[in-house]
PDB file of C-alpha atoms in Angstrom:
ATOM      1  CA  UNK D   1      95.150 128.460 114.609  1.00 57.00           C
ATOM      2  CA  UNK D   2      97.731 125.613 115.232  1.00 60.00           C
ATOM      3  CA  UNK D   3      95.027 123.743 117.618  1.00 60.00           C
ATOM      4  CA  UNK D   4      92.586 123.806 114.817  1.00 61.00           C
ATOM      5  CA  UNK D   5      94.775 122.284 112.276  1.00 60.00           C
ATOM      6  CA  UNK D   6      95.742 119.688 114.746  1.00 60.00           C
ATOM      7  CA  UNK D   7      92.053 118.824 115.381  1.00 68.00           C
ATOM      8  CA  UNK D   8      91.270 118.676 111.590  1.00 69.00           C
ATOM      9  CA  UNK D   9      94.345 116.363 110.966  1.00 62.00           C
ATOM     10  CA  UNK D  10      93.381 113.873 113.770  1.00 67.00           C
ATOM     11  CA  UNK D  11      89.879 113.981 112.803  1.00 58.00           C
ATOM     12  CA  UNK D  12      90.852 113.212 109.242  1.00 66.00           C
ATOM     13  CA  UNK D  13      93.265 110.388 110.416  1.00 55.00           C
ATOM     14  CA  UNK D  14      90.420 108.780 112.652  1.00 58.00           C
ATOM     15  CA  UNK D  15      87.967 108.914 109.898  1.00 66.00           C
ATOM     16  CA  UNK D  16      90.455 107.119 107.448  1.00 61.00           C
ATOM     17  CA  UNK D  17      91.161 104.366 109.828  1.00 58.00           C
ATOM     18  CA  UNK D  18      87.355 103.961 110.317  1.00 57.00           C
ATOM     19  CA  UNK D  19      86.624 103.923 106.697  1.00 56.00           C
ATOM     20  CA  UNK D  20      89.544 101.495 105.937  1.00 56.00           C
ATOM     21  CA  UNK D  21      88.239  99.045 108.708  1.00 59.00           C
ATOM     22  CA  UNK D  22      84.800  99.334 107.476  1.00 58.00           C
ATOM     23  CA  UNK D  23      85.866  98.325 103.976  1.00 60.00           C
ATOM     24  CA  UNK D  24      88.093  95.454 104.817  1.00 57.00           C
ATOM     25  CA  UNK D  25      87.427  91.777 104.289  1.00 52.00           C
ATOM     26  CA  UNK D  26      85.979  90.392 107.538  1.00 52.00           C
ATOM     27  CA  UNK D  27      86.321  86.547 105.968  1.00 51.00           C
ATOM     28  CA  UNK D  28      89.807  85.922 105.623  1.00 47.00           C
ATOM     29  CA  UNK D  29      89.751  82.219 105.407  1.00 46.00           C
ATOM     30  CA  UNK D  30      87.492  81.716 102.551  1.00 46.00           C
ATOM     31  CA  UNK D  31      89.560  84.066 100.313  1.00 44.00           C
ATOM     32  CA  UNK D  32      92.905  82.335 101.175  1.00 47.00           C
ATOM     33  CA  UNK D  33      91.293  79.017  99.731  1.00 47.00           C
ATOM     34  CA  UNK D  34      90.224  80.730  96.635  1.00 44.00           C
ATOM     35  CA  UNK D  35      92.650  81.142  93.401  1.00 45.00           C
ATOM     36  CA  UNK D  36      93.096  84.882  92.611  1.00 45.00           C
ATOM     37  CA  UNK D  37      90.383  86.214  90.013  1.00 43.00           C
ATOM     38  CA  UNK D  38      87.912  83.597  90.899  1.00 41.00           C
ATOM     39  CA  UNK D  39      84.584  83.955  92.587  1.00 43.00           C
ATOM     40  CA  UNK D  40      82.893  81.334  94.772  1.00 45.00           C
ATOM     41  CA  UNK D  41      79.365  81.133  96.022  1.00 42.00           C
ATOM     42  CA  UNK D  42      79.499  78.831  99.206  1.00 42.00           C
ATOM     43  CA  UNK D  43      75.714  78.266  98.866  1.00 42.00           C
ATOM     44  CA  UNK D  44      75.940  76.827  95.361  1.00 39.00           C
ATOM     45  CA  UNK D  45      79.127  74.696  96.112  1.00 37.00           C
ATOM     46  CA  UNK D  46      77.494  72.920  98.876  1.00 38.00           C
ATOM     47  CA  UNK D  47      74.485  71.968  96.848  1.00 38.00           C
ATOM     48  CA  UNK D  48      76.615  69.785  94.398  1.00 37.00           C
ATOM     49  CA  UNK D  49      76.562  66.168  95.349  1.00 43.00           C
ATOM     50  CA  UNK D  50      78.461  63.172  94.472  1.00 41.00           C
ATOM     51  CA  UNK D  51      76.358  61.768  91.832  1.00 41.00           C
ATOM     52  CA  UNK D  52      76.676  65.079  89.756  1.00 42.00           C
ATOM     53  CA  UNK D  53      80.491  64.602  90.186  1.00 42.00           C
ATOM     54  CA  UNK D  54      80.470  60.761  88.982  1.00 43.00           C
ATOM     55  CA  UNK D  55      78.104  61.803  85.967  1.00 46.00           C
ATOM     56  CA  UNK D  56      80.394  64.622  84.860  1.00 47.00           C
ATOM     57  CA  UNK D  57      83.469  62.419  84.896  1.00 46.00           C
ATOM     58  CA  UNK D  58      81.468  59.581  83.084  1.00 46.00           C
ATOM     59  CA  UNK D  59      80.487  62.121  80.246  1.00 58.00           C
ATOM     60  CA  UNK D  60      83.860  63.938  80.483  1.00 78.00           C
ATOM     61  CA  UNK D  61      85.739  61.054  79.075  1.00 88.00           C
ATOM     62  CA  UNK D  62      82.954  59.088  77.697  1.00 90.00           C
ATOM     63  CA  UNK D  63      83.571  56.057  79.778  1.00 91.00           C
ATOM     64  CA  UNK D  64      83.136  55.012  83.365  1.00 91.00           C
ATOM     65  CA  UNK D  65      85.903  52.276  83.683  1.00 93.00           C
ATOM     66  CA  UNK D  66      89.464  52.196  82.063  1.00 95.00           C
ATOM     67  CA  UNK D  67      91.797  49.259  82.931  1.00 96.00           C
ATOM     68  CA  UNK D  68      94.924  49.084  80.912  1.00 96.00           C
ATOM     69  CA  UNK D  69      97.908  46.838  81.210  1.00 97.00           C
ATOM     70  CA  UNK D  70     100.978  47.277  78.711  1.00 95.00           C
ATOM     71  CA  UNK D  71     103.950  45.090  78.705  1.00 94.00           C
ATOM     72  CA  UNK D  72     106.975  46.516  76.792  1.00 91.00           C
ATOM     73  CA  UNK D  73     110.284  44.871  75.804  1.00 86.00           C
ATOM     74  CA  UNK D  74     111.909  46.368  78.526  1.00 87.00           C
ATOM     75  CA  UNK D  75     109.582  46.273  81.363  1.00 87.00           C
ATOM     76  CA  UNK D  76     106.816  43.760  82.121  1.00 91.00           C
ATOM     77  CA  UNK D  77     103.833  45.872  83.797  1.00 89.00           C
ATOM     78  CA  UNK D  78     105.429  49.052  81.870  1.00 92.00           C
ATOM     79  CA  UNK D  79     102.130  50.948  81.769  1.00 94.00           C
ATOM     80  CA  UNK D  80      99.112  50.103  84.403  1.00 96.00           C
ATOM     81  CA  UNK D  81      96.059  52.328  84.607  1.00 96.00           C
ATOM     82  CA  UNK D  82      92.982  51.344  86.942  1.00 95.00           C
ATOM     83  CA  UNK D  83      90.231  54.264  86.515  1.00 93.00           C
ATOM     84  CA  UNK D  84      86.717  53.112  87.713  1.00 91.00           C
ATOM     85  CA  UNK D  85      83.969  55.626  88.451  1.00 86.00           C
ATOM     86  CA  UNK D  86      81.115  54.238  90.741  1.00 77.00           C
ATOM     87  CA  UNK D  87      78.474  55.877  92.816  1.00 62.00           C
ATOM     88  CA  UNK D  88      80.299  56.263  96.010  1.00 66.00           C
ATOM     89  CA  UNK D  89      83.587  57.572  94.556  1.00 71.00           C
ATOM     90  CA  UNK D  90      86.172  57.246  91.962  1.00 76.00           C
ATOM     91  CA  UNK D  91      89.289  54.608  92.176  1.00 86.00           C
ATOM     92  CA  UNK D  92      92.322  55.838  90.358  1.00 92.00           C
ATOM     93  CA  UNK D  93      95.693  54.185  90.155  1.00 94.00           C
ATOM     94  CA  UNK D  94      98.516  54.850  87.630  1.00 93.00           C
ATOM     95  CA  UNK D  95     101.869  53.251  87.121  1.00 92.00           C
ATOM     96  CA  UNK D  96     104.176  54.133  84.478  1.00 89.00           C
ATOM     97  CA  UNK D  97     107.634  52.986  84.446  1.00 86.00           C
ATOM     98  CA  UNK D  98     108.953  55.075  81.512  1.00 79.00           C
ATOM     99  CA  UNK D  99     107.704  58.215  83.395  1.00 77.00           C
ATOM    100  CA  UNK D 100     108.447  56.922  86.787  1.00 81.00           C
ATOM    101  CA  UNK D 101     104.984  57.663  87.980  1.00 83.00           C
ATOM    102  CA  UNK D 102     103.462  55.360  90.809  1.00 88.00           C
ATOM    103  CA  UNK D 103     100.464  57.171  91.757  1.00 90.00           C
ATOM    104  CA  UNK D 104      96.917  56.778  93.525  1.00 93.00           C
ATOM    105  CA  UNK D 105      93.722  58.744  94.185  1.00 90.00           C
ATOM    106  CA  UNK D 106      93.934  62.575  93.441  1.00 91.00           C
ATOM    107  CA  UNK D 107      97.496  62.749  92.137  1.00 92.00           C
ATOM    108  CA  UNK D 108      96.876  59.686  89.861  1.00 92.00           C
ATOM    109  CA  UNK D 109      93.726  61.535  88.535  1.00 92.00           C
ATOM    110  CA  UNK D 110      95.674  64.703  87.955  1.00 92.00           C
ATOM    111  CA  UNK D 111      98.145  62.950  85.521  1.00 92.00           C
ATOM    112  CA  UNK D 112      95.524  60.888  83.738  1.00 93.00           C
ATOM    113  CA  UNK D 113      92.881  63.430  83.177  1.00 94.00           C
ATOM    114  CA  UNK D 114      94.678  65.208  80.342  1.00 94.00           C
ATOM    115  CA  UNK D 115      95.366  62.038  78.636  1.00 93.00           C
ATOM    116  CA  UNK D 116      91.836  60.910  78.942  1.00 93.00           C
ATOM    117  CA  UNK D 117      90.654  64.430  77.527  1.00 92.00           C
ATOM    118  CA  UNK D 118      92.913  63.607  74.407  1.00 92.00           C
ATOM    119  CA  UNK D 119      91.904  60.196  73.756  1.00 92.00           C
ATOM    120  CA  UNK D 120      88.118  60.774  72.709  1.00 90.00           C
ATOM    121  CA  UNK D 121      87.482  57.130  72.727  1.00 92.00           C
ATOM    122  CA  UNK D 122      84.206  55.910  71.263  1.00 91.00           C
ATOM    123  CA  UNK D 123      83.003  52.284  71.054  1.00 90.00           C
ATOM    124  CA  UNK D 124      82.682  52.548  67.107  1.00 94.00           C
ATOM    125  CA  UNK D 125      86.401  52.947  66.717  1.00 94.00           C
ATOM    126  CA  UNK D 126      88.499  49.916  65.388  1.00 95.00           C
ATOM    127  CA  UNK D 127      90.669  48.211  67.922  1.00 95.00           C
ATOM    128  CA  UNK D 128      93.686  49.288  65.853  1.00 95.00           C
ATOM    129  CA  UNK D 129      92.656  52.715  66.310  1.00 96.00           C
ATOM    130  CA  UNK D 130      92.255  52.681  70.044  1.00 96.00           C
ATOM    131  CA  UNK D 131      95.385  50.584  70.404  1.00 95.00           C
ATOM    132  CA  UNK D 132      97.164  53.351  68.542  1.00 95.00           C
ATOM    133  CA  UNK D 133      95.601  56.190  70.301  1.00 95.00           C
ATOM    134  CA  UNK D 134      96.342  54.802  73.641  1.00 96.00           C
ATOM    135  CA  UNK D 135      99.776  53.747  73.275  1.00 94.00           C
ATOM    136  CA  UNK D 136     100.613  57.204  71.797  1.00 93.00           C
ATOM    137  CA  UNK D 137      99.101  58.952  74.847  1.00 94.00           C
ATOM    138  CA  UNK D 138     100.789  56.792  77.272  1.00 93.00           C
ATOM    139  CA  UNK D 139     104.143  57.239  75.508  1.00 90.00           C
ATOM    140  CA  UNK D 140     104.665  53.475  74.396  1.00 92.00           C
ATOM    141  CA  UNK D 141     106.378  53.026  71.104  1.00 88.00           C
ATOM    142  CA  UNK D 142     106.577  49.350  71.045  1.00 90.00           C
ATOM    143  CA  UNK D 143     104.867  46.592  73.313  1.00 93.00           C
ATOM    144  CA  UNK D 144     104.746  43.154  73.643  1.00 93.00           C
ATOM    145  CA  UNK D 145     101.225  42.885  75.270  1.00 95.00           C
ATOM    146  CA  UNK D 146      98.537  45.335  75.328  1.00 96.00           C
ATOM    147  CA  UNK D 147      95.271  44.887  77.083  1.00 97.00           C
ATOM    148  CA  UNK D 148      92.613  47.447  77.664  1.00 97.00           C
ATOM    149  CA  UNK D 149      89.145  46.956  79.134  1.00 97.00           C
ATOM    150  CA  UNK D 150      86.715  49.952  78.679  1.00 96.00           C
ATOM    151  CA  UNK D 151      82.986  50.376  80.113  1.00 94.00           C
ATOM    152  CA  UNK D 152      81.760  52.979  77.934  1.00 92.00           C
ATOM    153  CA  UNK D 153      79.120  55.539  79.686  1.00 89.00           C
ATOM    154  CA  UNK D 154      76.369  53.821  78.204  1.00 91.00           C
ATOM    155  CA  UNK D 155      77.570  50.452  80.255  1.00 91.00           C
ATOM    156  CA  UNK D 156      78.636  48.803  76.981  1.00 94.00           C
ATOM    157  CA  UNK D 157      82.272  46.771  77.856  1.00 95.00           C
ATOM    158  CA  UNK D 158      84.847  46.275  75.278  1.00 96.00           C
ATOM    159  CA  UNK D 159      88.282  44.740  75.304  1.00 96.00           C
ATOM    160  CA  UNK D 160      91.057  45.660  73.183  1.00 96.00           C
ATOM    161  CA  UNK D 161      94.278  43.326  73.255  1.00 96.00           C
ATOM    162  CA  UNK D 162      97.149  42.782  71.119  1.00 94.00           C
ATOM    163  CA  UNK D 163     100.490  40.888  71.224  1.00 90.00           C
ATOM    164  CA  UNK D 164     103.598  41.482  69.488  1.00 81.00           C
ATOM    165  CA  UNK D 165     107.228  40.852  69.577  1.00 59.00           C
ATOM    166  CA  UNK D 166     109.107  43.682  68.028  1.00 50.00           C
TER     167      UNK D 166
END
């Protein structure tokens, strides 16, 4: 009787190990690169090309180029932004003396994306409205010189300038 219990216990234990081993994830590397709760399809992600990414960035913000230069009373070159989307890649540079930011590439884009999303710039806006929105989003209360060049998604270029001595 004792031998029968031992055999059943051993078989149950071995069966449990086999079932656990068969149910385990055999592709650990892919799982580690994915945030919890997200599902990926590796075949789908490989089919996205750079032109789709560039097109999404243009449509996301409404412009393909955004070059900003603001001088404040305290600092010349207080805010500098270069954002240019082209077919090959996206060039991004961001300097903001007030926020001690001096970044390029992906880290600059990470800081600029929420700002650009809130701007909602259109070429129909007045110069004053654009200047007020941009200075507000970049945390500039007073400036000496403001220069913004925007190339909208349709290819039209607009320049916004203002000089004050507050």
